[in-house]
Coordinates of C-alpha atoms and ligand atoms in Angstrom, one line a residue:
M1 CA 22.0 22.1 -60.9
C2 CA 23.0 19.6 -63.0
R3 CA 21.2 16.2 -63.4
A4 CA 23.9 14.7 -60.5
E5 CA 24.2 17.3 -58.2
Q6 CA 19.6 17.5 -57.4
Q7 CA 20.0 13.6 -57.6
R8 CA 22.9 14.6 -54.1
A9 CA 20.9 16.4 -52.8
Y10 CA 17.7 15.2 -52.9
E11 CA 19.7 11.3 -51.1
A12 CA 20.4 13.8 -48.5
A13 CA 17.6 15.3 -47.5
L14 CA 16.3 11.4 -47.5
L15 CA 19.1 10.5 -45.1
N16 CA 18.9 13.4 -42.7
S17 CA 15.0 13.6 -43.2
V18 CA 14.9 10.2 -40.8
H19 CA 14.3 10.0 -37.8
D20 CA 17.4 7.1 -36.8
A21 CA 20.7 7.8 -36.4
I22 CA 22.0 6.8 -40.3
I23 CA 25.9 6.3 -39.9
S24 CA 28.2 4.8 -43.1
T25 CA 31.8 3.8 -42.6
D26 CA 34.6 2.7 -45.4
R27 CA 35.9 -1.3 -45.1
D28 CA 38.5 0.3 -42.4
Q29 CA 35.4 1.3 -39.7
V30 CA 35.6 5.3 -40.9
I31 CA 33.1 7.0 -40.8
V32 CA 32.4 8.2 -44.3
S33 CA 28.7 9.8 -43.6
W34 CA 26.4 11.1 -40.1
N35 CA 23.0 12.2 -40.7
H36 CA 21.4 15.3 -38.6
A37 CA 19.4 12.5 -35.9
A38 CA 23.3 10.2 -35.7
E39 CA 24.6 14.6 -34.8
A40 CA 21.4 14.9 -32.6
L41 CA 21.9 11.4 -31.0
Y42 CA 25.0 11.3 -30.6
G43 CA 26.6 14.8 -30.0
W44 CA 28.3 15.0 -33.0
T45 CA 29.0 17.5 -35.5
A46 CA 29.0 15.5 -39.2
L47 CA 32.2 17.6 -39.5
E48 CA 33.0 16.4 -36.1
A49 CA 32.4 12.0 -36.3
I50 CA 33.0 11.1 -40.2
G51 CA 37.1 11.4 -40.7
Q52 CA 37.6 9.3 -37.1
Q53 CA 36.0 4.9 -35.7
L54 CA 32.9 4.1 -35.5
D55 CA 33.6 2.1 -32.8
V56 CA 36.2 4.3 -30.9
L57 CA 33.9 7.1 -30.9
L58 CA 30.9 5.3 -30.2
D59 CA 32.3 3.1 -27.7
T60 CA 29.8 0.6 -28.7
R61 CA 29.4 -2.8 -26.9
C62 CA 26.6 -5.4 -28.3
G63 CA 24.0 -6.8 -25.7
N64 CA 25.2 -10.2 -25.0
G65 CA 29.4 -9.8 -26.4
A66 CA 31.7 -7.5 -27.9
P67 CA 31.5 -5.8 -30.9
R68 CA 33.7 -8.6 -32.3
T69 CA 31.0 -10.7 -32.4
C70 CA 28.3 -8.8 -34.2
L71 CA 30.8 -8.0 -36.9
E72 CA 32.6 -11.3 -37.3
R73 CA 28.0 -12.0 -38.0
L74 CA 28.4 -9.2 -40.3
D75 CA 30.8 -10.3 -42.7
A76 CA 28.9 -13.3 -42.9
E77 CA 25.6 -13.3 -43.4
G78 CA 25.9 -8.6 -44.1
H79 CA 23.3 -8.3 -41.6
W80 CA 23.5 -8.1 -38.3
E81 CA 21.0 -6.3 -35.4
G82 CA 21.1 -6.5 -32.1
E83 CA 20.8 -3.9 -29.5
V84 CA 24.0 -2.2 -28.3
V85 CA 24.7 0.6 -25.6
Q86 CA 26.8 3.5 -26.6
R87 CA 28.4 6.5 -25.1
R88 CA 27.4 9.7 -26.4
R89 CA 29.8 12.9 -27.2
D90 CA 28.2 14.7 -23.2
G91 CA 30.0 10.8 -21.9
S92 CA 25.9 9.7 -20.9
L93 CA 25.6 6.0 -22.4
V94 CA 22.7 5.6 -25.1
H95 CA 20.5 2.0 -25.4
V96 CA 20.5 2.0 -28.9
L97 CA 18.3 -0.9 -31.2
S98 CA 20.9 -1.4 -34.3
S99 CA 20.5 -3.4 -37.9
L100 CA 24.1 -3.3 -40.3
S101 CA 23.7 -4.1 -43.2
V102 CA 27.4 -4.8 -46.0
M103 CA 27.0 -2.0 -48.3
N104 CA 28.4 -4.5 -51.9
L105 CA 29.2 -1.9 -55.1
P106 CA 27.4 -3.7 -57.7
D107 CA 30.6 -6.1 -58.8
A108 CA 30.2 -7.0 -55.2
T109 CA 33.1 -5.5 -53.3
R110 CA 32.0 -3.9 -49.9
V111 CA 32.5 -0.4 -49.7
G112 CA 31.8 -1.3 -45.9
V113 CA 28.7 -0.7 -43.3
V114 CA 25.5 0.7 -42.7
A115 CA 24.5 1.3 -39.3
V116 CA 20.8 2.4 -38.7
N117 CA 20.1 2.4 -34.3
R118 CA 17.0 3.9 -33.1
D119 CA 17.3 4.9 -29.4
L120 CA 15.5 2.6 -27.1
T121 CA 16.0 4.7 -23.8
H122 CA 13.6 6.1 -23.3
S123 CA 10.8 2.3 -24.2
K124 CA 13.8 0.8 -22.0
Q125 CA 13.3 3.3 -19.0
L126 CA 9.1 2.9 -19.7
E127 CA 10.1 -0.7 -19.5
R128 CA 12.3 -0.8 -15.8
E129 CA 9.8 1.7 -14.4
I130 CA 6.9 -0.7 -15.0
H131 CA 8.4 -3.7 -13.8
H132 CA 9.0 -1.7 -10.6
S133 CA 6.0 -0.9 -10.3
R134 CA 5.0 -4.3 -10.9
R135 CA 7.6 -5.5 -8.6
M136 CA 6.6 -3.1 -5.3
E137 CA 2.8 -4.4 -6.1
A138 CA 4.2 -7.9 -5.8
V139 CA 6.2 -7.7 -2.6
G140 CA 3.1 -6.1 -1.3
R141 CA 0.9 -8.7 -1.9
L142 CA 3.9 -12.0 -0.7
A143 CA 4.8 -8.8 2.6
S144 CA 1.2 -9.7 3.4
G145 CA 0.2 -13.1 3.2
I146 CA 3.3 -13.6 5.2
A147 CA 2.7 -11.4 8.0
H148 CA -0.3 -13.0 8.6
D149 CA 0.6 -16.5 8.4
F150 CA 3.6 -15.0 11.2
N151 CA 1.8 -13.0 13.3
N152 CA -0.8 -16.8 14.5
I153 CA 3.1 -18.6 15.2
L154 CA 4.1 -15.2 17.1
M155 CA 0.9 -15.2 19.3
G156 CA 1.3 -19.0 19.9
I157 CA 5.1 -18.3 20.5
I158 CA 4.0 -15.3 22.8
G159 CA 1.4 -17.6 24.2
C160 CA 3.6 -19.9 25.2
C161 CA 5.9 -17.7 27.1
H162 CA 4.1 -15.9 29.1
L163 CA 2.4 -19.3 30.1
A164 CA 5.3 -20.2 31.1
E165 CA 6.9 -18.3 32.8
G166 CA 3.7 -17.7 34.8
Q167 CA 4.5 -20.7 36.2
L168 CA 8.1 -21.2 37.0
D169 CA 9.7 -19.5 40.2
A170 CA 11.4 -16.8 39.2
R171 CA 14.5 -18.6 40.6
E172 CA 14.1 -20.7 38.0
P173 CA 17.4 -20.2 35.1
A174 CA 14.3 -21.7 32.4
R175 CA 12.6 -18.7 33.7
D176 CA 15.7 -15.9 31.6
Y177 CA 15.9 -18.5 29.1
V178 CA 11.9 -18.0 28.4
S179 CA 11.5 -14.5 28.4
E180 CA 14.6 -14.2 25.8
I181 CA 11.8 -16.1 23.9
G182 CA 9.3 -14.0 24.5
Y183 CA 11.3 -10.5 23.9
A184 CA 13.0 -12.5 20.3
A185 CA 9.0 -13.3 19.9
E186 CA 8.4 -9.5 20.5
R187 CA 11.0 -8.4 18.0
G188 CA 9.4 -10.8 15.2
V189 CA 5.9 -8.7 15.4
S190 CA 7.8 -5.6 15.1
L191 CA 8.8 -7.0 12.0
V192 CA 6.4 -8.8 10.3
R193 CA 4.3 -5.3 11.0
Q194 CA 6.9 -3.3 8.9
L195 CA 5.9 -6.3 6.5
L196 CA 2.4 -5.4 6.6
A197 CA 3.7 -1.2 6.4
F198 CA 5.4 -2.0 3.7
G199 CA 2.3 -3.9 2.0
R200 CA -0.3 -1.1 3.1
Q201 CA 2.5 1.4 2.2
R202 CA 2.1 3.7 5.5
A203 CA 3.3 7.1 5.4
K204 CA 6.2 9.0 6.4
P205 CA 5.7 12.2 8.5
P206 CA 3.6 14.1 6.3
V207 CA 4.6 17.7 5.1
S208 CA 2.5 20.2 3.8
L209 CA 3.2 20.9 0.3
R210 CA 1.0 21.6 -2.6
L211 CA 0.2 19.3 -5.7
D212 CA 0.2 21.2 -9.0
P213 CA 4.0 21.7 -8.1
L214 CA 4.4 18.3 -7.6
L215 CA 2.4 16.5 -10.5
E216 CA 4.3 19.2 -13.3
G217 CA 7.4 17.7 -11.8
L218 CA 5.8 14.2 -12.6
R219 CA 5.2 15.5 -15.5
T220 CA 8.1 13.3 -17.3
M221 CA 7.9 9.9 -16.0
L222 CA 4.3 10.3 -17.2
E223 CA 4.9 10.6 -20.6
R224 CA 7.4 8.1 -20.4
L225 CA 5.0 5.7 -18.6
L226 CA 2.2 7.2 -21.0
G227 CA 4.4 6.8 -24.2
E228 CA 3.3 8.2 -27.2
D229 CA -0.8 7.0 -28.1
V230 CA -1.3 8.3 -24.7
R231 CA -1.6 12.4 -24.3
L232 CA -1.5 13.5 -21.6
V233 CA -2.9 17.1 -20.3
T234 CA -3.2 19.4 -17.2
S235 CA -5.5 21.2 -16.0
L236 CA -3.5 21.9 -12.8
R237 CA -5.6 24.5 -10.6
A238 CA -5.3 23.6 -7.0
R239 CA -3.6 26.2 -5.2
G240 CA -4.6 25.4 -1.3
T241 CA -1.9 22.9 0.4
V242 CA -2.4 18.8 1.6
L243 CA -1.0 17.1 4.7
A244 CA 1.2 14.3 3.3
D245 CA 4.6 12.9 1.4
A246 CA 4.8 13.5 -1.8
G247 CA 6.5 9.7 -1.9
Q248 CA 1.7 8.9 -0.7
L249 CA 1.4 11.3 -3.8
E250 CA 3.2 10.1 -6.7
Q251 CA 2.8 6.4 -6.1
I252 CA -1.0 7.1 -6.2
V253 CA -0.7 9.0 -9.5
M254 CA 1.9 6.8 -11.0
N255 CA -0.8 3.7 -10.1
L256 CA -4.0 5.0 -11.6
A257 CA -1.9 5.9 -14.6
V258 CA -0.3 2.7 -15.0
N259 CA -4.2 1.7 -15.0
A260 CA -5.3 4.2 -17.4
R261 CA -2.5 3.6 -19.6
E262 CA -2.9 -0.6 -19.4
A263 CA -7.1 0.1 -20.1
M264 CA -5.8 2.0 -23.5
P265 CA -3.5 0.1 -25.2
G266 CA -5.2 1.8 -28.7
G267 CA -4.1 4.7 -27.1
G268 CA -6.2 7.5 -25.9
T269 CA -6.1 11.1 -23.2
L270 CA -5.4 10.7 -19.9
E271 CA -6.2 14.0 -17.4
I272 CA -5.0 15.0 -15.2
A273 CA -6.4 17.8 -13.9
T274 CA -6.9 19.8 -9.8
Q275 CA -8.7 22.3 -8.1
D276 CA -10.0 23.1 -4.4
V277 CA -12.7 23.1 -3.6
E278 CA -16.2 23.6 -1.1
L279 CA -17.3 20.5 0.4
S280 CA -21.5 21.5 1.9
A281 CA -22.9 19.4 4.6
D282 CA -25.4 17.8 1.9
D283 CA -22.7 17.2 -0.2
A284 CA -20.6 15.5 2.9
A285 CA -23.5 14.2 4.5
T286 CA -22.9 11.1 1.6
H287 CA -20.0 9.4 2.6
L288 CA -18.2 8.4 6.0
D289 CA -15.5 9.6 4.9
L290 CA -16.0 12.9 4.4
T291 CA -17.0 15.9 6.8
R292 CA -17.5 20.0 5.1
G293 CA -14.8 21.4 3.8
R294 CA -12.7 22.3 2.1
Y295 CA -10.4 19.9 0.1
V296 CA -7.9 19.5 -2.6
M297 CA -9.8 18.0 -5.3
V298 CA -7.6 15.8 -8.4
R299 CA -9.5 14.3 -11.3
V300 CA -7.1 11.3 -12.8
A301 CA -9.2 10.5 -16.2
D302 CA -9.1 8.3 -19.6
T303 CA -10.7 7.2 -22.4
G304 CA -10.2 3.8 -22.3
V305 CA -12.2 1.1 -22.1
G306 CA -14.0 2.0 -18.6
M307 CA -15.4 -0.7 -16.5
A308 CA -18.3 -2.8 -16.1
S309 CA -20.0 -2.2 -12.6
D310 CA -19.3 -5.6 -11.1
V311 CA -15.3 -4.1 -11.6
V312 CA -15.6 -0.9 -10.3
E313 CA -17.4 -2.3 -7.3
R314 CA -15.1 -4.4 -6.5
A315 CA -11.8 -2.2 -8.2
F316 CA -10.4 -1.0 -4.6
E317 CA -9.8 -4.9 -3.3
P318 CA -6.9 -6.1 -2.6
F319 CA -5.7 -8.8 -5.0
F320 CA -8.7 -8.2 -8.0
T321 CA -7.8 -8.7 -11.0
T322 CA -9.5 -8.6 -14.1
K323 CA -6.2 -8.8 -16.1
G324 CA -5.5 -12.9 -15.2
I325 CA -1.0 -13.6 -13.8
D326 CA 0.5 -10.1 -15.3
G327 CA -1.9 -7.9 -12.5
T328 CA -1.7 -8.4 -9.2
G329 CA -5.3 -6.6 -8.1
L330 CA -3.2 -3.8 -5.6
G331 CA -2.5 -0.9 -8.2
L332 CA -5.5 0.5 -6.7
S333 CA -6.0 -0.5 -3.3
T334 CA -2.8 0.8 -2.0
V335 CA -3.9 3.7 -4.3
Y336 CA -7.7 3.9 -1.7
A337 CA -5.2 2.5 1.8
L338 CA -2.5 6.0 0.9
V339 CA -6.0 8.1 -0.2
R340 CA -7.1 6.5 2.8
Q341 CA -4.0 7.7 5.0
L342 CA -4.3 10.5 3.7
D343 CA -8.0 11.4 6.1
G344 CA -9.1 11.9 1.8
H345 CA -12.2 10.1 0.3
V346 CA -11.5 8.5 -3.5
E347 CA -14.2 6.7 -5.7
V348 CA -14.5 6.0 -9.6
D349 CA -16.5 6.4 -12.3
S350 CA -16.4 4.4 -15.3
R351 CA -19.1 3.9 -18.4
L352 CA -17.3 0.2 -20.5
G353 CA -16.0 1.4 -23.3
V354 CA -16.2 5.2 -22.8
G355 CA -13.7 5.3 -20.1
T356 CA -12.8 6.2 -15.4
T357 CA -12.7 8.7 -13.1
F358 CA -11.1 9.0 -10.5
T359 CA -12.5 11.3 -8.0
I360 CA -10.0 12.1 -5.0
L361 CA -10.3 14.7 -2.4
L362 CA -7.5 15.7 0.3
P363 CA -8.5 17.2 3.5
H364 CA -7.0 21.3 2.3
H365 CA -4.2 21.7 5.3
G366 CA -2.7 25.7 3.9
E367 CA -4.5 28.4 2.9
V368 CA -5.6 28.8 -1.1
G369 CA -6.7 32.0 -1.0
A370 CA -10.3 34.2 -0.5
D371 CA -12.2 33.5 -4.1
P372 CA -15.1 31.0 -3.4
L373 CA -14.8 27.6 -4.0
P374 CA -16.5 25.8 -6.9
R375 CA -18.7 23.2 -4.9
F376 CA -18.2 19.4 -5.3
V377 CA -20.2 17.0 -8.5
P378 CA -19.4 13.9 -7.0
G379 CA -19.9 11.6 -10.1
P380 CA -22.5 8.8 -10.8
H381 CA -21.7 6.2 -10.3
E382 CA -19.5 6.6 -7.2
V383 CA -18.0 4.3 -4.9
D384 CA -17.8 5.2 -1.2
A385 CA -14.8 4.1 0.3
P386 CA -15.9 2.6 3.9
A387 CA -15.4 4.0 6.5
T388 CA -12.0 2.4 9.0
L389 CA -13.6 1.2 12.0
P390 CA -12.4 3.5 15.1
A391 CA -8.9 2.3 16.2
A392 CA -7.8 -0.8 17.5
P393 CA -9.2 -0.9 20.8
G394 CA -6.7 -1.6 23.9
E395 CA -4.5 0.6 21.0
P396 CA -4.6 4.1 23.1
P397 CA -4.0 4.5 26.8
V398 CA -6.5 3.7 28.9
A399 CA -6.6 2.6 32.9
T400 CA -5.7 -1.0 34.2
P401 CA -8.7 -2.1 33.3
E402 CA -11.3 -2.9 36.0
P403 CA -11.4 -6.7 37.8
A404 CA -13.5 -8.4 34.7
R405 CA -16.6 -10.3 36.9
R406 CA -17.5 -13.6 36.0
E407 CA -18.3 -13.3 32.1
M408 CA -18.6 -15.8 29.6
V409 CA -16.2 -15.7 26.4
L410 CA -16.3 -18.4 23.8
V411 CA -13.7 -18.4 21.6
V412 CA -13.7 -20.5 18.1
E413 CA -10.4 -20.5 16.3
D414 CA -8.7 -22.9 14.5
D415 CA -5.1 -22.1 15.7
S416 CA -4.9 -24.5 18.7
L417 CA -2.1 -22.3 19.4
V418 CA -3.8 -18.6 19.3
R419 CA -6.6 -20.6 20.7
M420 CA -4.3 -21.6 23.7
T421 CA -3.3 -19.0 24.0
V422 CA -7.1 -16.5 24.5
R423 CA -7.6 -19.8 26.5
F424 CA -4.9 -18.6 28.9
Y425 CA -4.9 -14.4 29.0
L426 CA -9.1 -14.5 29.2
E427 CA -8.9 -17.1 32.6
D428 CA -6.2 -15.5 34.6
A429 CA -8.3 -11.9 34.0
G430 CA -10.8 -14.0 35.5
Y431 CA -13.4 -14.9 32.5
E432 CA -14.7 -17.6 32.0
V433 CA -14.0 -19.6 28.7
I434 CA -15.6 -22.2 25.9
D435 CA -13.9 -22.4 23.3
A436 CA -13.9 -23.9 19.9
S437 CA -11.9 -24.8 17.1
E438 CA -14.5 -24.2 14.6
P439 CA -17.4 -22.2 13.3
S440 CA -20.5 -25.9 13.6
E441 CA -18.6 -26.9 17.2
A442 CA -20.0 -22.6 18.3
L443 CA -23.3 -23.2 16.1
A444 CA -23.7 -26.7 18.1
L445 CA -23.9 -25.1 21.4
P446 CA -26.9 -25.8 22.5
D447 CA -29.3 -22.6 23.2
A448 CA -29.0 -22.2 27.1
Q449 CA -26.0 -22.0 26.9
L450 CA -25.3 -19.7 24.7
E451 CA -27.5 -17.8 26.6
Q452 CA -24.3 -17.3 28.9
V453 CA -22.1 -16.0 26.7
A454 CA -21.3 -12.4 27.6
V455 CA -19.5 -12.5 24.7
V456 CA -17.3 -14.1 21.5
L457 CA -14.0 -14.1 20.8
T458 CA -13.8 -14.9 17.4
D459 CA -11.1 -15.4 14.4
M460 CA -11.9 -14.0 11.0
V461 CA -11.1 -17.1 8.5
M462 CA -12.1 -20.2 9.2
P463 CA -12.0 -24.3 7.8
G464 CA -16.2 -24.3 6.2
M465 CA -16.8 -20.2 7.0
S466 CA -16.2 -17.1 7.9
G467 CA -15.8 -16.0 11.5
R468 CA -18.4 -13.4 10.2
E469 CA -20.8 -15.3 8.7
M470 CA -20.9 -17.7 12.1
M471 CA -21.9 -14.0 14.2
R472 CA -25.0 -13.9 11.4
Q473 CA -25.9 -16.8 12.1
L474 CA -25.1 -17.2 15.9
E475 CA -27.0 -13.5 16.6
R476 CA -30.1 -15.1 14.5
R477 CA -30.6 -17.1 17.7
R478 CA -29.5 -14.6 19.7
P479 CA -30.1 -10.9 18.1
S480 CA -27.8 -9.0 20.9
L481 CA -24.9 -11.2 21.2
R482 CA -21.9 -9.4 21.0
A483 CA -18.2 -10.0 19.2
I484 CA -14.8 -9.2 18.6
Y485 CA -13.3 -9.9 15.2
M486 CA -9.7 -11.4 15.5
S487 CA -7.7 -11.1 12.5
A488 CA -3.4 -10.4 11.3
Y489 CA -5.2 -7.9 9.7
P490 CA -5.9 -4.1 10.6
G491 CA -9.7 -3.6 11.6
D492 CA -9.9 -0.5 8.5
M493 CA -8.5 -3.7 6.1
L494 CA -11.0 -6.3 6.8
V495 CA -13.9 -3.2 6.6
H496 CA -12.3 -2.6 3.1
E497 CA -11.9 -6.0 1.5
G498 CA -15.7 -6.7 2.5
R499 CA -15.6 -9.2 4.7
L500 CA -16.1 -6.8 7.6
E501 CA -18.8 -4.1 8.3
A502 CA -17.4 -1.0 9.9
G503 CA -18.0 0.0 13.1
L504 CA -17.4 -4.2 14.6
P505 CA -14.8 -4.6 17.3
T506 CA -11.8 -5.2 15.7
L507 CA -8.1 -7.0 17.9
Q508 CA -5.1 -7.3 15.5
K509 CA -3.3 -10.6 16.2
P510 CA -0.5 -10.5 17.9
F511 CA -2.5 -9.1 20.7
T512 CA -1.4 -9.1 24.9
E513 CA -4.0 -9.5 26.9
E514 CA -3.7 -6.1 27.6
S515 CA -4.6 -5.4 24.5
L516 CA -7.9 -8.1 25.0
A517 CA -8.4 -7.1 27.8
Q518 CA -10.0 -3.4 26.3
A519 CA -11.2 -4.8 23.7
L520 CA -13.5 -7.3 26.2
R521 CA -14.4 -4.3 28.6
Q522 CA -14.9 -1.7 26.0
T523 CA -17.9 -4.4 24.1
L524 CA -18.9 -5.5 27.0
D525 CA -19.0 -1.7 29.0
C526 CA -20.6 -0.4 26.4
Ligands
ADP1 P1 -4.2 -4.6 -11.6 O1 -3.5 -3.3 -13.1 O2 -2.6 -5.8 -11.4 O3 -5.8 -5.5 -12.6 P2 -5.6 -2.5 -9.9 O4 -5.5 -2.8 -8.5 O5 -3.9 -1.8 -10.3 O6 -4.7 -3.9 -10.1 O7 -7.3 -3.0 -10.8 C1 -7.9 -4.1 -10.5 C2 -8.3 -3.4 -11.9 O8 -9.7 -2.2 -11.7 C3 -8.2 -4.0 -12.7 O9 -7.9 -5.0 -12.7 C4 -9.5 -3.3 -14.1 O10 -9.9 -4.1 -14.2 C5 -9.5 -1.9 -13.2 N1 -9.3 -1.2 -13.5 C6 -8.4 -0.3 -12.3 N2 -8.2 0.2 -13.4 C7 -9.0 0.9 -14.7 C8 -9.1 2.0 -15.6 N3 -8.2 3.0 -15.5 N4 -9.8 1.6 -16.9 C9 -10.8 0.1 -16.4 N5 -10.4 -0.8 -15.7 C10 -9.4 -0.4 -14.4
MG2 MG1 -2.9 -2.0 -11.3

């Protein structure tokens, strides 16, 4: 081989070993060279592409303007770089970062243009997925915020309708209008419940499914999400099935993966493992939400920055984030809510600078085979997910509550509309009522009066002090005093946020006269 041939072979090897598509054209945009990466990216061989008009072949569209604008800039400045969308041989679109340079001979005659094009499809997809997941988290947060405020308003409207209906004669035409207002408000209630359900990602009807194929199916998406610096390792060995909706399980894994990725800015390893495990009665006894038996275990472990113990403590709280305005604090609370919806258990074990492992146990539904199952070994820093409260009092079908004796109820509620409604319901049911518009008012009641109170019905969030804190102070004066906690949020969420201990009676607003009566009887008669 002569020197010139050697040089050409070297240059061809150079062009073909680059991962970006490198294409050159003559002055009329006719393709002159087309490297291996261009063949792989667009689907045409060099033989097919050479001789064609570049922009016609690739149907190039500039991100923010016609190809002309790019070419004009190229003419004027000799270089242009920007994002373009092009079409592959199979018709699919590809997002490309294109760098165009004018090629000149040593005597400055222009011979053509060289394009170096990099495929951006994966990073664009990743951006969209991250954006989507963030948006979902943000929407959930907005939804619960709106639902919370709306609940109080609707409760007042429904209560006033009830009140007005009671006072209007049956023949009074205005009664129909009042009923209509009531119906409209009831529709509002169901809307608000949907909003709350969305914020909490309530489940679709679950089906029996195996985790391993589902996780296998997520692999491509996970790899994209994690990016090149994070290695995904899987060890899928669960044969058991769980009762769940595929979307719920996917969201659990995706939320954990998003966090893991954010915890590994310099790269690392994400390991996802599944296994069937058997929980002995002893193992289960240490967890409020677990019973002995078979479970399918999912472990998601990263080698990221880890969490300090105070972060571990609060990690599952809704809106808790260490990421400033970039964080929503809803990733893990959603995981938590979803796992609880599946009657499962989630815990976290983390060490600063070493990494974080999430372990999820989901009740085993179908057969796993006859092999003896390994025992479940909890992580050293486990966080006990709080148990949910018993179903909201009054929700299961219960016979009409017994007529109330003249017991006294202390109502503490800062929203006057809600306070008035609750008072009306209680008096209608035959209770005696004293009310307070804020905790300090209730705390100022003389001992003699406090002695007569059969039960306290209190709002959770009030100015100055929470309903729970107020009760702690009242309990010091009268330890046997019982309370029902009213909130727009379901009881399990209050427990989860650490605002209420598990097992205390709650009543989700807006509630009806019937459910209030039932809740009172349950608390007073037990
Ligand atoms: P967000 O990601 O919006 O902050 P999350 O509920 O997903 O909200 O997580 C709450 C907090 O828990 C994070 O801000 C972070 O401090 C911590 N965290 C969650 N996952 C991990 C992890 N894999 N590694 C380290 N810290 C984590
Ligand atoms: Mg997150």
